[in-house]
Coordinates of C-alpha atoms in Angstrom, one line a residue:
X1 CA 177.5 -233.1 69.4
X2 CA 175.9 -232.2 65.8
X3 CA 176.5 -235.0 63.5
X4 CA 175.5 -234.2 59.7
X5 CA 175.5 -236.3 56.9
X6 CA 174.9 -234.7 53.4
X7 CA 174.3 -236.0 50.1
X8 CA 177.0 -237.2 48.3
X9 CA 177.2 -235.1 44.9
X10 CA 180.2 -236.6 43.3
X11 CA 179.5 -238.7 40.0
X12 CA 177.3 -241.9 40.3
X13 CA 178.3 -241.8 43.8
X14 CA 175.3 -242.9 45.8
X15 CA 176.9 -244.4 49.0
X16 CA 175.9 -242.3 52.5
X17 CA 178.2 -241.7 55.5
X18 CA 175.6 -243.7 57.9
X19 CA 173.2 -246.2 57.9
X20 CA 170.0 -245.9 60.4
X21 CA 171.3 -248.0 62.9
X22 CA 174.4 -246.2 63.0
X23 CA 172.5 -243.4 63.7
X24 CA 170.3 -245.1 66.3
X25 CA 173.9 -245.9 68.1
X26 CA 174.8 -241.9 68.0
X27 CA 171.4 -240.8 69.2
X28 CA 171.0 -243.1 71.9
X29 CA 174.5 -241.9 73.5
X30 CA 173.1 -238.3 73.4
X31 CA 174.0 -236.5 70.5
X32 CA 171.8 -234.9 67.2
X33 CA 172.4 -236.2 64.2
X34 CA 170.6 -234.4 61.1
X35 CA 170.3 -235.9 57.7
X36 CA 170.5 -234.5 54.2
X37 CA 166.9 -235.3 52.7
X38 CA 167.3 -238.1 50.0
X39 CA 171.1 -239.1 51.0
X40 CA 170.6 -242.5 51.9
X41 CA 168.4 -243.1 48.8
X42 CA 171.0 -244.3 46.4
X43 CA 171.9 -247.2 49.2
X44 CA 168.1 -248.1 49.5
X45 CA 167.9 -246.2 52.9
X46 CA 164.5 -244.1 53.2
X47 CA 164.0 -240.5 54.7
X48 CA 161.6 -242.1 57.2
X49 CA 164.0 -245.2 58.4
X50 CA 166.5 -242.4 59.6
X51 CA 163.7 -240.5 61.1
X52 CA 162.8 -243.7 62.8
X53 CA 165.9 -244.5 64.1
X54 CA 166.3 -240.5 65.6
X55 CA 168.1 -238.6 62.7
X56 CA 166.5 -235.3 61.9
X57 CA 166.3 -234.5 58.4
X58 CA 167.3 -231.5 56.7
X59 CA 166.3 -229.9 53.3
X60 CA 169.4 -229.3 51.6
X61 CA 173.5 -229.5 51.5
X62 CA 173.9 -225.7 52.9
X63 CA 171.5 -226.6 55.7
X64 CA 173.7 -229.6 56.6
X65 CA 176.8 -228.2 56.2
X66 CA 176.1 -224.7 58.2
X67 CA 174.6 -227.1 61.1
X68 CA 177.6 -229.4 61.8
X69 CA 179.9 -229.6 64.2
X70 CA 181.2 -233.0 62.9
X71 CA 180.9 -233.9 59.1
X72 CA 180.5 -237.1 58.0
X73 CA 181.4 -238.0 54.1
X74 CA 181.8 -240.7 52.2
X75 CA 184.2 -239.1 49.5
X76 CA 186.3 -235.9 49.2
X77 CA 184.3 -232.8 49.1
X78 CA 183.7 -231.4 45.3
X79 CA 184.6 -227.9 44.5
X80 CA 181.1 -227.0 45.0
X81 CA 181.2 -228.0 48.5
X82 CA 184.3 -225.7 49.4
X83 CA 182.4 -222.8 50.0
X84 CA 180.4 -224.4 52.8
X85 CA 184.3 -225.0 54.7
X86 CA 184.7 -223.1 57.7
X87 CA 187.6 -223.1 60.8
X88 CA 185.1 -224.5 63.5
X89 CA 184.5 -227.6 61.2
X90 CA 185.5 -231.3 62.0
X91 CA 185.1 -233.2 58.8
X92 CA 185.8 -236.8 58.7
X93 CA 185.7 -238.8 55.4
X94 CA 188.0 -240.5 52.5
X95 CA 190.4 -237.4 51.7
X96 CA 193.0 -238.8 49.6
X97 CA 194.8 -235.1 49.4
X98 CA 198.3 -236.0 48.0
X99 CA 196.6 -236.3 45.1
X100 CA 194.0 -233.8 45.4
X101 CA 196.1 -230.2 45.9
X102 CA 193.0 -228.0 45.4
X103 CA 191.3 -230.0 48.2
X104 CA 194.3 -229.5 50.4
X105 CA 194.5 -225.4 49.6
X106 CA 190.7 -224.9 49.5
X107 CA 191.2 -226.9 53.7
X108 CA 194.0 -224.8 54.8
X109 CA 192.5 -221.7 53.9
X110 CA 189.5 -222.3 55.7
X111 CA 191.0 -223.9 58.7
X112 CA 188.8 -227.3 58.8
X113 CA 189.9 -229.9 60.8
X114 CA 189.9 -232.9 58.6
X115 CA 190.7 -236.5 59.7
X116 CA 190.9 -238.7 57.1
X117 CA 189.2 -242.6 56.9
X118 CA 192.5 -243.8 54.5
X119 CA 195.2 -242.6 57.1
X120 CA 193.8 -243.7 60.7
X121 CA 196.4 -247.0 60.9
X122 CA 196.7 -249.7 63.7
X123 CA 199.8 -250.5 65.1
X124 CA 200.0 -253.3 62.9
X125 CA 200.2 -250.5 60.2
X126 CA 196.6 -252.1 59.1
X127 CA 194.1 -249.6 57.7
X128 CA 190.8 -250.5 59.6
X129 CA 188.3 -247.3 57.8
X130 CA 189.9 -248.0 54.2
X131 CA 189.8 -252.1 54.4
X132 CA 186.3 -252.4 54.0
X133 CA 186.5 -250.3 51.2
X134 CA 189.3 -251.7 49.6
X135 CA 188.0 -255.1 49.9
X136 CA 184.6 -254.0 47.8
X137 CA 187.0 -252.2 45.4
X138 CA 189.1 -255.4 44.9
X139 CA 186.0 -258.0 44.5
X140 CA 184.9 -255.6 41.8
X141 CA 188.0 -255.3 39.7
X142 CA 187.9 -258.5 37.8
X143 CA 184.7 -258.7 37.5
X144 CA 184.2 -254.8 35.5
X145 CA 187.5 -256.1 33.7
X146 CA 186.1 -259.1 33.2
X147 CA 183.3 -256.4 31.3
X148 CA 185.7 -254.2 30.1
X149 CA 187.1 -257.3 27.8
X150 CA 183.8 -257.9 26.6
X151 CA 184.5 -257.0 22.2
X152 CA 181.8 -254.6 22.5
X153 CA 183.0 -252.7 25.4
X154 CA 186.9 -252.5 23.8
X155 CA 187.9 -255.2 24.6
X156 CA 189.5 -258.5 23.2
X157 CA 186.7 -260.2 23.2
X158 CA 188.0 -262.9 25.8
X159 CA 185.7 -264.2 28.2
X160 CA 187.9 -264.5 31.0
X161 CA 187.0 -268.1 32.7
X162 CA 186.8 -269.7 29.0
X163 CA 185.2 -272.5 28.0
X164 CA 187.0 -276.4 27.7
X165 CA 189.4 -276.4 25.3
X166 CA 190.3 -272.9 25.2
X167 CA 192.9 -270.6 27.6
X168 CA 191.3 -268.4 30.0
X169 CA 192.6 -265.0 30.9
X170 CA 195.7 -264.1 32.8
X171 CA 194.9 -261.9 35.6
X172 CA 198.1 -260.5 37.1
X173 CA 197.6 -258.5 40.7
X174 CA 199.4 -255.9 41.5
X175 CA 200.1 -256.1 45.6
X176 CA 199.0 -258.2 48.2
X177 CA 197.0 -256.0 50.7
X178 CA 193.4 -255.9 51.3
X179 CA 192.2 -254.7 48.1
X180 CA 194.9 -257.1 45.9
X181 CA 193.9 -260.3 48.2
X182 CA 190.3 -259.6 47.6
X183 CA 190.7 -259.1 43.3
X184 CA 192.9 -262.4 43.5
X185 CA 190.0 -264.1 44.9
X186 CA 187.6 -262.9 42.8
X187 CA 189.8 -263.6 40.0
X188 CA 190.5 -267.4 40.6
X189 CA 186.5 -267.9 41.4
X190 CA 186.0 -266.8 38.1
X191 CA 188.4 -269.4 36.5
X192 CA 191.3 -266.9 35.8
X193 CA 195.2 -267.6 35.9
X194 CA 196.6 -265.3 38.5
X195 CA 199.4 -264.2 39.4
X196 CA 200.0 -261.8 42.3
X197 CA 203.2 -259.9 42.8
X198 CA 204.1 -257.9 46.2
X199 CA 207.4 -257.0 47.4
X200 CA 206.1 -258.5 51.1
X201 CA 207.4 -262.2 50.8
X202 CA 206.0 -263.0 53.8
X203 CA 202.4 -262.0 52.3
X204 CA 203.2 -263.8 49.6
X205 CA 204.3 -267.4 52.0
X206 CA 200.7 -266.6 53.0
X207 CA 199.0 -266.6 50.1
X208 CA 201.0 -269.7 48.9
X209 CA 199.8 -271.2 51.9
X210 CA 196.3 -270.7 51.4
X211 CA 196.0 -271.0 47.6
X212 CA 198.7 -273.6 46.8
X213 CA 198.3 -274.3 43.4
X214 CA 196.2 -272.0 42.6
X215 CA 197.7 -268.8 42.1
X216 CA 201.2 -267.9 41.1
X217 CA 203.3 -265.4 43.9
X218 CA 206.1 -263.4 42.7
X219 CA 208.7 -261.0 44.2
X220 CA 208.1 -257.6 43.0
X221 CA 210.5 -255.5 41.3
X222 CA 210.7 -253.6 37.7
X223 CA 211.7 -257.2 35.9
X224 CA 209.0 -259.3 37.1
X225 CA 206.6 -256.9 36.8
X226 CA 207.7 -256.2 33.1
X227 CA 207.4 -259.6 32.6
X228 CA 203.7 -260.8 33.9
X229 CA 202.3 -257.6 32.7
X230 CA 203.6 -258.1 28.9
X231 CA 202.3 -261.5 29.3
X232 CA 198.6 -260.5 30.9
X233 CA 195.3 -260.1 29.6
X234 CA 194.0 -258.2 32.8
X235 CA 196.6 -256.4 35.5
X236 CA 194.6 -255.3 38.4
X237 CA 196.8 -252.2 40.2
X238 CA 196.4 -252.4 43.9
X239 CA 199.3 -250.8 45.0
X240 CA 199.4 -248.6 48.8
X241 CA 201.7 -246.4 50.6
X242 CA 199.4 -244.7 53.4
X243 CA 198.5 -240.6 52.6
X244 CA 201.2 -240.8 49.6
X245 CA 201.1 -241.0 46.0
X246 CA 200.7 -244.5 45.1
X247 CA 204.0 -245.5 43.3
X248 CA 203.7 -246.1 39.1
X249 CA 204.7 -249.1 38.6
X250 CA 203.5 -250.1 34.8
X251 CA 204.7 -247.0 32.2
X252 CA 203.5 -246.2 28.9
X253 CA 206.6 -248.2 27.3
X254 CA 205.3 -250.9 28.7
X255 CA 201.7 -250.9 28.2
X256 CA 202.8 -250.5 24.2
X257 CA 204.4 -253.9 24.8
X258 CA 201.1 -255.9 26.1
X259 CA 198.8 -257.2 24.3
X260 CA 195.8 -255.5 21.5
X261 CA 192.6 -255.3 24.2
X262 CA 194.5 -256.1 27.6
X263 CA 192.5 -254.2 30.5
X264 CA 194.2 -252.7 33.3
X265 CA 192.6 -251.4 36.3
X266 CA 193.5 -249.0 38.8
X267 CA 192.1 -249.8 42.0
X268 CA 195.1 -246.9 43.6
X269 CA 194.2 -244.6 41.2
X270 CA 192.6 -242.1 44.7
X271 CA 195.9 -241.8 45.0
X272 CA 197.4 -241.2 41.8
X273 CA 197.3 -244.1 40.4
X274 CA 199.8 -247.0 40.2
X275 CA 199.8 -247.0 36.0
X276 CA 201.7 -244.1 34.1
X277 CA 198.9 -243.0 32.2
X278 CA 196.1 -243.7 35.4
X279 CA 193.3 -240.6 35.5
X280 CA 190.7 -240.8 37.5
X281 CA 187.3 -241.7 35.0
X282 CA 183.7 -241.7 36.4
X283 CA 181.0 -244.3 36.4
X284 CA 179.5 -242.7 33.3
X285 CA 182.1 -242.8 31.1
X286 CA 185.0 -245.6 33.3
X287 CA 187.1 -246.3 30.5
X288 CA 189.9 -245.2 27.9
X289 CA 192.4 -246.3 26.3
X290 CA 196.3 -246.1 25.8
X291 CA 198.0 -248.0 23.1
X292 CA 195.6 -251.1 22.8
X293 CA 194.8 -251.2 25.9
X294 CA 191.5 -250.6 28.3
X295 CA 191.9 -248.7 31.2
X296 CA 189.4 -248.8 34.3
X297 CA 190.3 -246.4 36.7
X298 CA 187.4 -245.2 38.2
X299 CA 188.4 -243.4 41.5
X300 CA 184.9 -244.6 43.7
X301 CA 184.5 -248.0 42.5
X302 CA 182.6 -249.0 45.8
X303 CA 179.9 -246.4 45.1
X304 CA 178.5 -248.4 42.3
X305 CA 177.3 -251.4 44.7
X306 CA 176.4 -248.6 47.7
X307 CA 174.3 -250.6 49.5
X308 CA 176.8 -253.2 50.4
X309 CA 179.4 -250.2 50.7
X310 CA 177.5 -248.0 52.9
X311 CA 177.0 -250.8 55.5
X312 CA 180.6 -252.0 55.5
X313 CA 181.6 -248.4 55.8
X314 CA 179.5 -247.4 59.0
X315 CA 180.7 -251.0 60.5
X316 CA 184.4 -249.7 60.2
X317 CA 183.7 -245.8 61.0
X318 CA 181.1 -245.8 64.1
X319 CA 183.3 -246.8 66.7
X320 CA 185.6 -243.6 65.3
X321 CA 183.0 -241.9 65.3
X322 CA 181.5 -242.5 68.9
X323 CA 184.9 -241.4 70.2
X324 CA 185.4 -238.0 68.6
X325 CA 181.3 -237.3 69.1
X326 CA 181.5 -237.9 72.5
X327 CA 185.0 -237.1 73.8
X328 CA 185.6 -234.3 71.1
X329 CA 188.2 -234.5 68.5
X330 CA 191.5 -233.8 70.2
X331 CA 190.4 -235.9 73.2
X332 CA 189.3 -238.4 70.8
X333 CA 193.2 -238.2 68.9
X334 CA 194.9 -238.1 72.3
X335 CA 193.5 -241.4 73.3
X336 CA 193.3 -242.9 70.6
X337 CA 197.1 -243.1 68.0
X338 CA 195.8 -244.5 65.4
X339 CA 193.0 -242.6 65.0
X340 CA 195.5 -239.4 65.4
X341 CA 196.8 -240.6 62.7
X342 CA 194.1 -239.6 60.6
X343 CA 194.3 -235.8 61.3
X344 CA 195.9 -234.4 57.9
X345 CA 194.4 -230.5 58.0
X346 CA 194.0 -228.5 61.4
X347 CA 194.1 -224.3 61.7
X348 CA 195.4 -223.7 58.0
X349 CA 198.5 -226.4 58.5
X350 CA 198.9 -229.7 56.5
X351 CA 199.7 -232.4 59.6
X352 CA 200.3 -235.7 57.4
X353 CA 204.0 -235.4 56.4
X354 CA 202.8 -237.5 53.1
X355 CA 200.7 -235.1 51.9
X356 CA 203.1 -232.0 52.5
X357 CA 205.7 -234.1 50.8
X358 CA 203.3 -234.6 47.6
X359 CA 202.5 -231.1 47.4
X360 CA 206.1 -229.4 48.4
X361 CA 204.8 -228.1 52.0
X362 CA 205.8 -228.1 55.5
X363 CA 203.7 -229.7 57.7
X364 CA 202.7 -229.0 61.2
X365 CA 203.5 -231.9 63.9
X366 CA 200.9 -233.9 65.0
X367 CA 202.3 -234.1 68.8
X368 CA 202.1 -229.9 69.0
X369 CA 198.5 -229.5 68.5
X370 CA 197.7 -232.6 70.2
X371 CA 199.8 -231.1 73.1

């Protein structure tokens, strides 16, 4: 099979789909994999070391695109990549569509068959292509809040482990998963008070278990939430319901009510965000503000360490991968559940019943085009 990976174009994004010896790993099971020129520079990774490990390297995004039977991405495509969508394309990469309708339209009209990394789920309802991301996303949050309360980036001017003698900052986490676990880490490493809420008590036994002591665990719901938010100096949102909108959980009442310089940031915000007033910011400009308050909600946080990023990624994707390159997609989904689970466009239908629910559609069954 034809295997392309392009250049990411969307902002500061500089992660690639593949790393060399992920592409050693294709080419040595038989199939071609081409390589935009430059895409792997942003993660450190040279034209030649993909040469050298078998990729062929091609000049531009409409040369890599028109050559691909199977796309592999890092992030949705941009509307300047919609023209290059076609009906005999297989496109696999972080889709996010429920909250991305002019993604899902600009798919269906063209027909591409587009599996998605964030909706392939285990049996264990585990999300093995977003985890790695999620847990890069999650180390990162307190520490660019941590930057965001710096006085001359907006904020409060705390410095969030503080000194002896002084209070540091409260950090409270929004949801346990992947991506909360990983902020509450990095959050008590850097001295913080945490708290993490999640409605999952068994999660939250767990983390008790291995933090005791440490970090505060609280049943979710609208109460609790109003009350360790009002009382935060950080709120990381990390919040998940699989190909839906992520659910808002902090409104603009209540971000009136916290603190002058409180940061919040929106780890879900791929998916809509978990904050009322959540839109999606870039690298360049990350940050505004509502109230008194600092928002962070930057929607491809990992992109800014790629080089860490892009090697997680391909250690979570290439076993997807190896399947639908060599068995071909549908054999690849018929095998393989959980990786059918990631199909959410095929032949101008939305398949994901999340993202035709976000969007007001009817959506095709996964079992009659597997079938």
């Amino acid at each position: 099979m034809r295997i392309a990976i392009p250049t990411e174009v969307k902002n500061n994004e500089f992660r690639v789909a593949i790393t060399p010896a992920g592409v050693h790993d294709l080419v040595a099971n038989g199939h071609e994999v081409l390589v935009q020129s430059g895409a792997g520079l942003g993660s450190s990774l040279t034209d030649e070391s993909y040469e050298a490990a078998g990729a062929t390297i091609l000049p531009d995004a409409q040369a890599i695109w028109a050559s691909a039977e199977l796309l592999l991405k890092v992030k949705e495509p941009i509307e300047s990549e919609y023209g290059y969508f076609r009906d005999d394309l297989v496109l696999f990469t972080y889709l996010h569509l429920a909250a991305a309708p002019k993604l899902t339209t600009a798919l269906t009209d063209a027909g591409v068959t587009a599996i998605a990394y964030e909706t392939v789920q285990l049996p264990s309802r585990a999300l093995p292509l977003l985890a790695p991301m999620s847990e890069v996303a999650g180390r990162l949050a307190p520490i660019v809040g941590a930057n965001a309360m710096l006085k001359p980036n907006g904020g409060p001017g705390l410095l969030v482990p503080g000194v002896p003698g002084t209070h540091p900052a409260k950090i409270t986490v929004l949801g346990g998963g992947v991506a909360g676990t990983a902020a509450m880490q990095v959050a008590l490493g850097l001295g913080a008070e945490v708290t993490v809420l999640d409605t999952n008590l068994f999660r939250l036994r767990e983390l008790d278990a291995l933090h005791f002591g440490r970090v505060k665990t609280i049943a979710s719901n609208s109460f609790e939430i109003d009350k360790a938010v009002v009382d935060s100096d950080m709120v990381i949102g990390s919040v998940l319901i699989p190909g839906a909108k992520a659910p808002k959980l902090v409104s603009n009442e209540l971000v009136s009510r916290m603190r002058p310089g409180s940061v919040l940031v929106d780890i879900a915000v791929d998916q809509g965000g978990c904050f009322a007033d959540s839109h999606a910011t870039t690298h360049a400009d990350p940050t505004f503000t509502v109230h008194s308050s600092l928002f962070y909600c930057v929607a491809n946080m990992p992109g800014a360490v790629p080089h860490t990023s892009t090697y997680a990624l391909t250690n979570a994707t290439l076993p997807y991968v190896r399947s639908v390159a060599g068995r071909g997609w549908k054999e690849a989904l018929r095998v393989d559940a959980s990786l059918a689970l990631g199909l959410n466009t095929f032949g101008g239908d939305v398949v994901n019943s999340a993202v035709a629910t976000a969007h007001g559609l009817e959506h095709r069954e996964l079992a009659d085009i597997l079938n």
